């Protein structure tokens, strides 16, 4: 059975199973990557204010010719908007977007109730300015707290996700609440040996594909959206190649973290535990 090309959100909308990630792409490269991706079948682009590349993403959309279609249709809304972390950053002289204190810890307001941020997201959603709302980097304890006050269930929870960080409990919790997981850093990002892992390389050889294809396919076979990042045209195209993985293959990939390979790549210094089992334990 061929893997899914789209998943259904709890709003009823369809979301492409593979999107283009733009986090940590170098300035000046995002515009070209977005334009190329849209011209080659992508319709899901992940962008963020804190990535510092929203302008380039917009330019890439314009270059692709898509903006002409949007203008012709008269649309002026976003498909999906997320709260990126369950924290409220407090801008200071270090940065307006990613402020840090002199000790290197993020400048945050720990007294802020994130349900208030979600209430405002719900208002934007109900006003029709965005077709779906969700969260990113939210653990089960934080989701449980939000659940007490939400009137709109998040459509998505975008988290770091790969065989070295499968987050099985979080996946189950989100599945049970109709929340779709999105995987960022699906190839392990910088510094993670996923691509060179022996088990993953052997699986790639057996299936006659690249290790990247195995890792991307893992998420879609698991029922999660995947956001591989690339600025190279050949990889942008190949990242949409998805294969079915056998139950045995999935069992191997799902078990790698438990074999001592567990690793989280993205762990900002917020100064306290955000509810993930491995937070600040590496």
XYZ file of N, CA and C in Angstrom:
846
model
N 0.843 -1.191 0.000
C 0.000 0.000 0.000
C 0.876 1.237 0.000
N 0.612 2.164 -0.902
C 1.426 3.374 -1.014
C 1.208 4.276 0.200
N 2.271 4.917 0.700
C 2.127 5.833 1.830
C 1.231 7.015 1.470
N 0.653 7.627 2.484
C -0.236 8.765 2.274
C 0.521 9.952 1.699
N -0.136 10.683 0.820
C 0.429 11.939 0.309
C -0.112 13.131 1.089
N -1.238 12.934 1.781
C -1.854 13.973 2.594
C -2.400 13.341 3.874
N -2.533 14.161 4.902
C -3.216 13.752 6.122
C -4.384 14.699 6.370
N -5.362 14.219 7.116
C -6.540 15.022 7.413
C -6.413 15.654 8.790
N -6.567 16.976 8.860
C -6.553 17.676 10.131
C -7.911 17.533 10.815
N -7.945 17.873 12.112
C -9.220 17.783 12.826
C -10.210 18.855 12.395
N -9.769 19.773 11.529
C -10.677 20.761 10.944
C -11.388 20.212 9.714
N -10.914 19.066 9.236
C -11.435 18.492 8.007
C -10.579 18.792 6.799
N -9.651 19.739 6.934
C -8.770 20.114 5.823
C -7.695 19.060 5.609
N -7.168 19.012 4.403
C -6.071 18.117 4.055
C -4.749 18.886 4.134
N -3.712 18.234 4.650
C -2.385 18.842 4.714
C -1.394 17.913 4.027
N -0.523 18.438 3.159
C 0.464 17.583 2.490
C 1.359 16.864 3.496
N 1.644 15.608 3.231
C 2.441 14.802 4.154
C 3.897 15.242 4.198
N 4.391 15.808 3.105
C 5.772 16.297 3.045
C 5.750 17.794 2.791
N 6.440 18.537 3.634
C 6.575 19.974 3.447
C 8.038 20.355 3.369
N 8.300 21.593 3.003
C 9.674 22.101 2.949
C 9.996 22.824 4.244
N 10.972 22.310 4.986
C 11.437 23.005 6.173
C 12.405 24.114 5.800
N 12.361 25.233 6.527
C 13.272 26.352 6.238
C 14.092 26.764 7.454
N 13.933 26.058 8.575
C 14.700 26.387 9.776
C 16.186 26.167 9.529
N 17.003 27.141 9.966
C 18.461 27.093 9.869
C 18.984 27.139 8.433
N 18.150 27.487 7.486
C 18.659 27.721 6.131
C 19.365 29.070 6.118
N 20.473 29.146 5.416
C 21.275 30.358 5.402
C 20.540 31.495 4.695
N 20.735 32.742 5.173
C 20.128 33.895 4.499
C 20.526 33.932 3.029
N 19.582 34.272 2.189
C 19.843 34.349 0.763
C 19.571 33.063 0.018
N 19.345 31.962 0.756
C 19.132 30.665 0.112
C 17.680 30.205 0.167
N 16.927 30.759 1.105
C 15.551 30.311 1.307
C 14.669 30.671 0.118
N 14.844 31.869 -0.397
C 14.001 32.333 -1.508
C 14.051 31.364 -2.683
N 15.253 30.983 -3.073
C 15.417 30.078 -4.209
C 14.836 28.699 -3.901
N 15.056 28.216 -2.676
C 14.550 26.893 -2.300
C 13.025 26.856 -2.333
N 12.385 27.899 -1.805
C 10.921 27.952 -1.781
C 10.360 28.018 -3.191
N 10.946 28.867 -4.013
C 10.479 28.999 -5.396
C 10.591 27.671 -6.133
N 11.734 27.008 -5.979
C 11.940 25.729 -6.661
C 10.968 24.673 -6.140
N 10.783 24.629 -4.822
C 9.886 23.630 -4.235
C 8.463 23.790 -4.761
N 7.979 25.014 -4.805
C 6.610 25.249 -5.272
C 6.447 24.888 -6.741
N 7.491 25.121 -7.520
C 7.435 24.771 -8.944
C 7.514 23.260 -9.162
N 7.924 22.521 -8.118
C 8.102 21.075 -8.255
C 7.160 20.285 -7.347
N 5.985 20.816 -7.141
C 4.929 20.040 -6.520
C 4.671 20.249 -5.046
N 5.530 20.997 -4.360
C 5.276 21.259 -2.945
C 4.129 22.258 -2.796
N 3.341 22.075 -1.761
C 2.315 23.066 -1.431
C 2.255 23.288 0.078
N 3.335 22.908 0.756
C 3.431 23.041 2.209
C 4.817 23.589 2.534
N 4.872 24.833 2.983
C 6.127 25.492 3.340
C 6.067 25.864 4.812
N 7.066 25.446 5.574
C 7.138 25.770 6.995
C 8.013 27.000 7.183
N 7.467 28.050 7.790
C 8.211 29.287 8.031
C 7.873 29.792 9.424
N 8.713 30.689 9.942
C 8.472 31.226 11.277
C 9.129 32.589 11.405
N 8.515 33.439 12.210
C 9.099 34.745 12.494
C 10.502 34.601 13.068
N 10.681 33.638 13.992
C 11.985 33.514 14.641
C 13.031 32.870 13.744
N 12.619 32.276 12.622
C 13.615 31.790 11.670
C 14.318 32.963 10.998
N 13.649 34.121 10.997
C 14.228 35.303 10.370
C 14.220 35.260 8.857
N 13.333 34.453 8.268
C 13.358 34.323 6.805
C 11.978 34.455 6.168
N 11.007 35.012 6.901
C 9.664 35.129 6.339
C 9.651 35.953 5.054
N 10.485 37.004 5.020
C 10.534 37.839 3.813
C 11.022 37.021 2.621
N 12.058 36.203 2.858
C 12.579 35.372 1.766
C 11.566 34.323 1.330
N 10.835 33.766 2.283
C 9.790 32.808 1.922
C 8.764 33.490 1.028
N 8.388 34.710 1.405
C 7.443 35.466 0.589
C 7.976 35.748 -0.800
N 9.254 36.082 -0.880
C 9.864 36.335 -2.185
C 9.893 35.062 -3.024
N 10.157 33.932 -2.359
C 10.165 32.665 -3.084
C 8.794 32.318 -3.631
N 7.754 32.602 -2.850
C 6.383 32.377 -3.324
C 6.099 33.258 -4.533
N 6.531 34.508 -4.442
C 6.325 35.438 -5.558
C 7.057 34.965 -6.806
N 8.303 34.527 -6.633
C 9.102 34.064 -7.777
C 8.480 32.841 -8.436
N 7.815 32.012 -7.640
C 7.252 30.775 -8.184
C 6.050 31.023 -9.080
N 5.473 32.211 -8.983
C 4.266 32.515 -9.743
C 2.997 32.235 -8.963
N 3.131 31.625 -7.777
C 1.960 31.294 -6.976
C 1.206 32.541 -6.534
N 1.948 33.617 -6.270
C 1.292 34.832 -5.803
C 0.271 35.345 -6.809
N 0.565 35.153 -8.087
C -0.398 35.579 -9.105
C -1.724 34.838 -8.940
N -1.615 33.543 -8.618
C -2.818 32.744 -8.402
C -3.559 33.206 -7.148
N -2.801 33.461 -6.067
C -3.431 33.928 -4.835
C -4.129 35.263 -5.046
N -3.470 36.159 -5.781
C -4.075 37.461 -6.068
C -5.347 37.298 -6.888
N -5.286 36.384 -7.853
C -6.450 36.163 -8.711
C -7.621 35.590 -7.916
N -7.298 34.718 -6.941
C -8.345 34.119 -6.121
C -8.827 35.057 -5.023
N -8.012 36.076 -4.734
C -8.390 37.035 -3.709
C -8.275 36.510 -2.293
N -7.408 35.525 -2.060
C -7.273 34.956 -0.721
C -6.278 35.762 0.113
N -6.538 35.876 1.388
C -5.659 36.654 2.266
C -5.590 36.000 3.655
N -5.454 34.686 3.676
C -5.413 33.974 4.947
C -4.254 32.985 4.970
N -3.938 32.508 6.166
C -2.954 31.445 6.345
C -3.683 30.115 6.503
N -3.056 29.046 6.058
C -3.643 27.718 6.233
C -3.458 27.204 7.652
N -2.291 27.501 8.257
C -1.978 26.941 9.574
C -1.022 27.868 10.304
N -1.330 28.179 11.555
C -0.471 29.026 12.380
C -0.256 28.338 13.722
N 0.994 28.381 14.220
C 1.368 27.644 15.428
C 1.956 28.558 16.497
N 1.737 28.207 17.763
C 2.509 28.774 18.875
C 3.782 27.952 18.970
N 4.933 28.596 18.809
C 6.152 27.836 18.568
C 6.703 27.117 19.790
N 6.703 27.741 20.961
C 7.094 27.087 22.212
C 6.082 27.488 23.279
N 5.893 26.697 24.322
C 4.955 27.068 25.384
C 5.574 28.046 26.380
N 6.199 29.088 25.867
C 6.831 30.109 26.703
C 6.561 31.480 26.090
N 6.620 32.504 26.929
C 6.490 33.878 26.455
C 7.854 34.544 26.552
N 8.449 34.860 25.408
C 9.748 35.516 25.395
C 9.589 36.998 25.705
N 10.559 37.546 26.412
C 10.547 38.963 26.775
C 11.708 39.649 26.064
N 11.433 40.443 25.038
C 12.514 41.107 24.294
C 13.375 41.971 25.209
N 14.677 41.963 24.955
C 15.590 42.853 25.670
C 16.644 43.349 24.691
N 17.692 43.958 25.214
C 18.695 44.550 24.326
C 19.433 43.512 23.486
N 19.374 42.250 23.868
C 20.084 41.217 23.104
C 19.374 40.895 21.800
N 18.036 40.894 21.814
C 17.274 40.534 20.622
C 15.791 40.795 20.852
N 15.099 41.142 19.778
C 13.648 41.304 19.857
C 12.932 39.979 19.640
N 13.603 39.037 18.970
C 12.968 37.772 18.628
C 13.409 36.618 19.515
N 14.709 36.504 19.770
C 15.241 35.417 20.592
C 16.097 35.998 21.718
N 15.483 36.706 22.645
C 16.241 37.387 23.694
C 16.859 36.420 24.697
N 18.048 36.760 25.152
C 18.713 35.976 26.191
C 19.174 36.912 27.294
N 19.270 36.377 28.493
C 19.804 37.114 29.624
C 21.329 36.999 29.626
N 22.015 37.783 30.450
C 23.485 37.710 30.491
C 24.034 36.318 30.777
N 23.257 35.480 31.462
C 23.735 34.127 31.774
C 23.522 33.146 30.630
N 22.976 33.627 29.502
C 22.769 32.772 28.344
C 21.416 32.087 28.302
N 20.634 32.224 29.371
C 19.296 31.635 29.424
C 18.310 32.556 28.706
N 17.352 31.973 28.004
C 16.349 32.771 27.315
C 15.613 33.691 28.292
N 15.330 34.898 27.823
C 14.571 35.862 28.613
C 13.084 35.561 28.445
N 12.462 35.039 29.491
C 11.063 34.615 29.396
C 10.264 35.119 30.593
N 8.965 35.195 30.400
C 8.032 35.552 31.460
C 7.370 34.267 31.942
N 7.840 33.736 33.053
C 7.336 32.451 33.536
C 5.955 32.572 34.169
N 5.511 33.795 34.428
C 4.193 33.974 35.034
C 3.071 33.970 33.998
N 3.430 34.036 32.725
C 2.423 34.135 31.672
C 1.670 32.821 31.500
N 0.363 32.915 31.423
C -0.488 31.748 31.208
C -0.634 31.523 29.709
N -0.074 30.416 29.209
C -0.102 30.166 27.771
C -1.514 29.929 27.238
N -2.450 29.632 28.121
C -3.828 29.490 27.652
C -4.369 30.820 27.147
N -3.807 31.925 27.635
C -4.216 33.239 27.132
C -3.734 33.434 25.702
N -2.514 32.990 25.421
C -2.029 33.040 24.036
C -2.916 32.182 23.147
N -3.281 31.008 23.650
C -4.142 30.122 22.857
C -5.524 30.736 22.649
N -6.046 31.421 23.667
C -7.346 32.081 23.523
C -7.309 33.083 22.374
N -6.197 33.797 22.261
C -6.060 34.770 21.175
C -5.910 34.072 19.826
N -5.240 32.940 19.823
C -5.155 32.147 18.589
C -6.547 31.677 18.169
N -7.328 31.251 19.134
C -8.688 30.804 18.831
C -9.513 31.932 18.226
N -9.313 33.155 18.724
C -10.059 34.299 18.198
C -9.705 34.560 16.738
N -8.417 34.445 16.408
C -7.979 34.634 15.024
C -8.567 33.543 14.132
N -8.579 32.320 14.653
C -9.146 31.196 13.904
C -10.643 31.402 13.659
N -11.355 31.794 14.690
C -12.801 31.980 14.568
C -13.153 33.165 13.673
N -12.204 34.100 13.524
C -12.420 35.242 12.634
C -12.131 34.895 11.181
N -11.612 33.685 10.947
C -11.366 33.237 9.584
C -10.048 33.688 8.987
N -9.163 34.243 9.826
C -7.873 34.705 9.311
C -6.886 33.563 9.121
N -7.137 32.462 9.769
C -6.293 31.280 9.625
C -7.217 30.063 9.636
N -6.909 29.089 8.796
C -7.801 27.952 8.629
C -7.586 26.855 9.670
N -6.442 26.868 10.330
C -6.178 25.896 11.393
C -5.125 26.479 12.317
N -5.189 26.122 13.580
C -4.205 26.587 14.555
C -3.633 25.391 15.297
N -2.411 25.553 15.766
C -1.764 24.457 16.461
C -0.636 24.955 17.331
N 0.186 24.022 17.776
C 1.301 24.335 18.657
C 2.557 23.653 18.133
N 3.673 24.008 18.705
C 4.944 23.376 18.356
C 5.781 23.249 19.617
N 6.405 22.105 19.783
C 7.279 21.838 20.925
C 6.513 21.811 22.246
N 5.317 21.277 22.222
C 4.516 21.149 23.441
C 4.536 19.697 23.908
N 4.881 19.514 25.177
C 4.923 18.187 25.787
C 3.544 17.825 26.334
N 3.402 16.585 26.776
C 2.117 16.129 27.312
C 1.668 16.961 28.516
N 2.531 17.251 29.511
C 2.062 18.061 30.645
C 1.532 19.430 30.226
N 2.185 20.068 29.269
C 1.720 21.378 28.816
C 0.421 21.257 28.022
N 0.297 20.208 27.240
C -0.945 19.983 26.503
C -2.096 19.676 27.457
N -1.813 18.932 28.518
C -2.850 18.627 29.503
C -3.367 19.910 30.156
N -2.474 20.831 30.454
C -2.894 22.108 31.033
C -3.719 22.915 30.037
N -3.279 22.942 28.793
C -4.009 23.692 27.774
C -5.396 23.098 27.553
N -5.483 21.790 27.635
C -6.749 21.086 27.410
C -7.842 21.564 28.367
N -7.456 22.000 29.557
C -8.428 22.440 30.554
C -9.190 23.686 30.102
N -8.587 24.450 29.170
C -9.191 25.724 28.786
C -9.453 25.870 27.295
N -8.942 24.948 26.470
C -9.148 25.165 25.038
C -10.612 24.984 24.646
N -11.030 25.766 23.661
C -12.334 25.557 23.026
C -12.139 25.067 21.597
N -10.927 25.225 21.093
C -10.526 24.674 19.796
C -9.334 23.756 20.044
N -9.446 22.506 19.656
C -8.341 21.557 19.833
C -7.247 21.878 18.818
N -5.983 21.967 19.237
C -4.913 22.204 18.262
C -4.966 21.182 17.132
N -4.777 21.652 15.916
C -4.791 20.743 14.768
C -3.465 20.017 14.626
N -2.396 20.654 15.095
C -1.038 20.156 14.860
C -0.183 20.401 16.092
N 0.760 19.509 16.346
C 1.853 19.742 17.286
C 3.141 19.426 16.543
N 3.915 20.456 16.234
C 5.166 20.274 15.494
C 6.313 20.120 16.491
N 7.026 19.006 16.398
C 8.096 18.714 17.351
C 9.290 18.096 16.633
N 10.426 18.110 17.310
C 11.569 17.365 16.788
C 11.221 15.883 16.852
N 11.385 15.205 15.728
C 10.938 13.820 15.643
C 11.809 13.068 14.654
N 12.360 11.951 15.093
C 13.158 11.066 14.240
C 13.392 9.774 15.022
N 13.975 8.745 14.429
C 14.130 7.475 15.153
C 14.950 7.564 16.437
N 15.816 8.562 16.566
C 16.554 8.733 17.814
C 15.733 9.510 18.848
N 14.608 10.081 18.423
C 13.696 10.802 19.313
C 12.258 10.551 18.832
N 11.770 9.316 18.976
C 10.470 8.956 18.405
C 9.268 9.497 19.169
N 9.459 9.853 20.447
C 8.396 10.446 21.257
C 7.100 9.620 21.184
N 7.217 8.346 21.492
C 6.078 7.434 21.364
C 4.882 7.861 22.217
N 5.134 8.252 23.468
C 4.027 8.628 24.354
C 3.318 9.878 23.843
N 4.092 10.838 23.366
C 3.496 12.064 22.827
C 2.682 11.766 21.576
N 3.196 10.876 20.729
C 2.462 10.491 19.517
C 1.120 9.865 19.896
N 1.135 8.991 20.877
C -0.106 8.337 21.295
C -1.093 9.353 21.868
N -0.590 10.277 22.694
C -1.459 11.286 23.304
C -2.098 12.151 22.229
N -1.298 12.605 21.289
C -1.823 13.461 20.225
C -2.805 12.698 19.339
N -2.493 11.456 19.025
C -3.419 10.632 18.243
C -4.771 10.525 18.948
N -4.733 10.313 20.250
C -5.967 10.139 21.018
C -6.798 11.412 21.096
N -6.154 12.555 20.856
C -6.863 13.836 20.926
C -7.065 14.469 19.553
N -6.787 13.713 18.501
C -7.018 14.225 17.156
C -6.039 15.291 16.719
N -4.845 15.280 17.301
C -3.811 16.266 16.969
C -2.749 15.589 16.110
N -2.470 16.158 14.961
C -1.493 15.577 14.036
C -0.086 16.027 14.402
N 0.843 15.087 14.507
C 2.241 15.444 14.744
C 2.918 15.826 13.439
N 3.738 16.878 13.509
C 4.617 17.261 12.405
C 6.052 17.099 12.874
N 6.899 16.530 12.028
C 8.287 16.256 12.389
C 9.228 17.278 11.777
N 9.901 18.060 12.648
C 11.013 18.861 12.139
C 12.321 18.166 12.508
N 13.386 18.534 11.841
C 14.679 17.839 11.971
C 14.521 16.339 11.755
N 13.771 15.914 10.741
C 13.522 14.480 10.537
C 14.756 13.692 10.141
N 15.781 14.397 9.636
C 17.020 13.717 9.265
C 18.066 13.846 10.366
N 17.649 14.415 11.491
C 18.560 14.559 12.609
C 19.215 15.907 12.711
N 19.095 16.734 11.669
C 19.683 18.060 11.657
C 21.191 17.968 11.862
N 21.778 19.058 12.322
C 23.232 19.115 12.450
C 23.706 18.322 13.668
N 24.736 17.552 13.486
C 25.358 16.871 14.609
C 24.765 15.534 14.995
N 23.714 15.099 14.313
C 23.107 13.806 14.647
C 23.539 12.753 13.640
N 23.985 11.601 14.107
C 24.514 10.568 13.199
C 23.445 9.667 12.591
N 22.240 10.160 12.421
C 21.170 9.325 11.872
C 21.504 8.779 10.497
N 22.000 9.644 9.631
C 22.241 9.246 8.242
C 23.333 8.183 8.133
N 24.215 8.142 9.131
C 25.310 7.170 9.090
C 25.067 5.976 10.003
N 23.900 5.922 10.626
C 23.583 4.802 11.511
C 23.543 3.503 10.708
N 24.169 2.471 11.236
C 24.278 1.199 10.513
C 22.915 0.610 10.169
N 21.998 0.595 11.123
C 20.677 0.007 10.881
C 19.930 0.759 9.789
N 20.047 2.078 9.794
C 19.356 2.890 8.789
C 20.001 2.709 7.425
N 21.321 2.632 7.396
C 22.005 2.416 6.117
C 21.673 1.042 5.538
N 21.617 0.031 6.384
C 21.270 -1.315 5.905
C 19.838 -1.351 5.378
N 18.943 -0.652 6.041
C 17.555 -0.599 5.590
C 17.449 0.125 4.253
N 18.235 1.183 4.092
C 18.239 1.917 2.827
C 18.742 1.028 1.690
N 19.798 0.285 1.970
C 20.352 -0.614 0.953
C 19.345 -1.694 0.584
N 18.676 -2.248 1.567
C 17.688 -3.305 1.325
C 16.538 -2.808 0.457
N 16.133 -1.546 0.677
C 15.009 -0.972 -0.068
C 15.448 -0.210 -1.315
N 16.770 -0.206 -1.575
C 17.333 0.460 -2.753
C 16.973 1.941 -2.797
N 17.108 2.603 -1.647
C 16.865 4.041 -1.550
C 17.961 4.649 -0.676
N 17.939 5.949 -0.515
C 18.913 6.627 0.328
C 18.480 6.572 1.787
N 19.424 6.756 2.730
C 19.035 6.847 4.140
C 18.026 7.964 4.387
N 18.151 9.070 3.651
C 17.197 10.171 3.815
C 15.784 9.731 3.463
N 15.647 8.944 2.405
C 14.320 8.457 2.012
C 13.734 7.553 3.087
N 14.571 6.725 3.698
C 14.102 5.873 4.796
C 13.584 6.733 5.944
N 14.344 7.756 6.315
C 13.973 8.594 7.453
C 12.716 9.405 7.177
N 12.584 9.922 5.976
C 11.381 10.676 5.610
C 10.173 9.746 5.560
N 10.369 8.579 4.979
C 9.276 7.611 4.862
C 8.821 7.109 6.231
N 9.747 7.028 7.164
C 9.425 6.578 8.522
C 8.266 7.376 9.108
N 8.335 8.683 8.978
C 7.307 9.531 9.584
C 5.955 9.353 8.916
N 5.955 9.306 7.607
C 4.679 9.196 6.896
C 4.050 7.830 7.126
N 4.872 6.777 7.168
C 4.349 5.451 7.501
C 3.800 5.418 8.929
N 4.305 6.300 9.752
C 3.891 6.370 11.152
C 2.668 7.270 11.351
N 2.327 8.021 10.314
C 1.170 8.908 10.406
C 1.503 10.297 10.871
N 2.686 10.795 10.513
C 3.093 12.147 10.882
C 3.540 12.908 9.639
N 3.253 14.195 9.608
C 3.768 15.071 8.558
C 5.269 15.223 8.761
N 6.015 15.373 7.686
C 7.469 15.484 7.783
C 7.939 16.728 7.045
N 8.915 17.435 7.645
C 9.389 18.710 7.114
C 10.901 18.688 6.891
N 11.382 17.946 5.909
C 12.819 17.950 5.629
C 13.260 19.292 5.065
N 14.436 19.731 5.475
C 14.975 21.008 5.004
C 16.060 20.760 3.976
N 16.047 21.538 2.909
C 17.141 21.508 1.947
C 17.090 22.763 1.095
N 18.252 23.185 0.628
C 18.319 24.297 -0.320
C 18.804 23.804 -1.678
N 19.120 22.503 -1.759
C 19.609 21.926 -3.009
C 18.443 21.372 -3.812
N 18.377 21.746 -5.075
C 17.236 21.369 -5.901
C 17.061 19.862 -5.991
N 18.158 19.127 -6.148
C 18.045 17.670 -6.289
C 17.457 17.042 -5.036
N 17.836 17.551 -3.865
C 17.320 16.988 -2.620
C 15.878 17.423 -2.364
N 15.547 18.639 -2.760
C 14.161 19.090 -2.611
C 13.236 18.151 -3.376
N 13.664 17.750 -4.565
C 12.872 16.816 -5.372
C 12.866 15.428 -4.734
N 14.045 14.917 -4.370
C 14.128 13.545 -3.845
C 13.460 13.403 -2.482
N 13.350 14.503 -1.730
C 12.717 14.423 -0.414
C 11.228 14.110 -0.490
N 10.651 14.220 -1.671
C 9.241 13.862 -1.837
C 9.071 12.381 -2.192
N 10.204 11.683 -2.361
C 10.126 10.248 -2.635
C 9.861 9.513 -1.325
N 8.753 8.844 -1.255
C 8.360 8.134 -0.042
C 8.056 6.684 -0.397
N 8.515 5.773 0.444
C 8.287 4.347 0.188
C 7.516 3.728 1.351
N 6.782 2.644 1.090
C 6.173 1.903 2.198
C 7.255 1.137 2.947
N 7.182 1.124 4.250
C 8.124 0.373 5.074
C 7.384 -0.785 5.733
N 8.039 -1.923 5.795
C 7.420 -3.105 6.392
C 7.269 -2.922 7.897
N 6.445 -3.757 8.491
C 6.276 -3.718 9.946
C 7.617 -3.967 10.644
N 8.411 -4.892 10.096
C 9.723 -5.168 10.684
C 10.618 -3.940 10.614
N 10.611 -3.250 9.466
C 11.415 -2.034 9.325
C 10.980 -0.984 10.344
N 9.680 -0.798 10.496
C 9.172 0.197 11.440
C 9.535 -0.179 12.873
N 9.493 -1.463 13.184
C 9.870 -1.905 14.527
C 11.335 -1.586 14.810
N 12.186 -1.792 13.816
C 13.608 -1.479 13.980
C 13.790 0.014 14.238
N 13.174 0.843 13.406
C 13.323 2.294 13.538
C 12.734 2.797 14.851
N 11.588 2.262 15.229
C 10.948 2.688 16.477
C 11.743 2.270 17.709
N 12.628 1.281 17.560
C 13.370 0.774 18.704
C 14.782 1.303 18.849
N 15.243 2.130 17.911
C 16.634 2.593 17.953
C 16.936 3.421 19.196
N 16.026 4.300 19.584
C 16.276 5.160 20.744
C 16.459 4.338 22.010
N 15.685 3.271 22.147
C 15.756 2.425 23.342
C 17.048 1.627 23.411
N 17.795 1.595 22.306
C 19.067 0.872 22.267
C 20.243 1.765 22.664
N 19.950 2.885 23.282
C 21.000 3.793 23.720
C 21.337 4.879 22.724
N 20.531 5.022 21.685
C 20.803 6.024 20.655
C 19.940 7.276 20.800
N 19.171 7.369 21.870
C 18.274 8.510 22.055
C 19.064 9.813 22.056
N 18.549 10.779 21.313
C 19.246 12.058 21.233
C 18.297 13.151 20.769
N 18.284 14.262 21.492
C 17.544 15.455 21.096
C 18.540 16.481 20.564
N 18.230 17.070 19.419
C 19.138 18.025 18.786
C 18.835 19.455 19.208
N 17.565 19.790 19.278
C 17.152 21.167 19.529
C 16.660 21.316 20.962
N 17.480 21.958 21.807
C 17.113 22.134 23.197
C 17.508 23.535 23.675
N 16.696 24.540 23.349
C 17.014 25.907 23.776
C 17.100 26.010 25.294
N 17.921 26.927 25.772
C 18.108 27.103 27.205
C 17.028 28.024 27.762
N 15.887 27.444 28.102
C 14.818 28.226 28.706
C 14.971 28.309 30.222
N 15.776 27.427 30.787
C 16.036 27.513 32.214
C 15.194 26.602 33.080
N 14.271 25.862 32.484
C 13.497 24.897 33.248
C 12.990 23.804 32.328
N 12.521 22.742 32.939
C 12.068 21.580 32.187
C 10.729 21.873 31.522
N 10.646 21.636 30.229
C 9.407 21.877 29.499
C 8.537 20.624 29.394
N 8.817 19.644 30.217
C 7.910 18.511 30.332
C 8.260 17.294 29.508
N 9.329 17.372 28.720
C 9.765 16.202 27.957
C 10.665 15.342 28.846
N 10.560 14.034 28.720
C 11.295 13.123 29.596
C 12.803 13.332 29.531
N 13.310 13.703 28.355
C 14.759 13.807 28.177
C 15.271 15.232 28.323
N 14.441 16.175 28.723
C 14.838 17.581 28.721
C 15.967 17.831 29.712
N 17.076 18.357 29.215
C 18.262 18.677 30.018
C 18.885 17.465 30.700
N 18.664 16.274 30.163
C 19.253 15.070 30.757
C 20.396 14.512 29.921
N 20.717 15.170 28.795
C 21.756 14.628 27.928
C 23.130 15.105 28.372
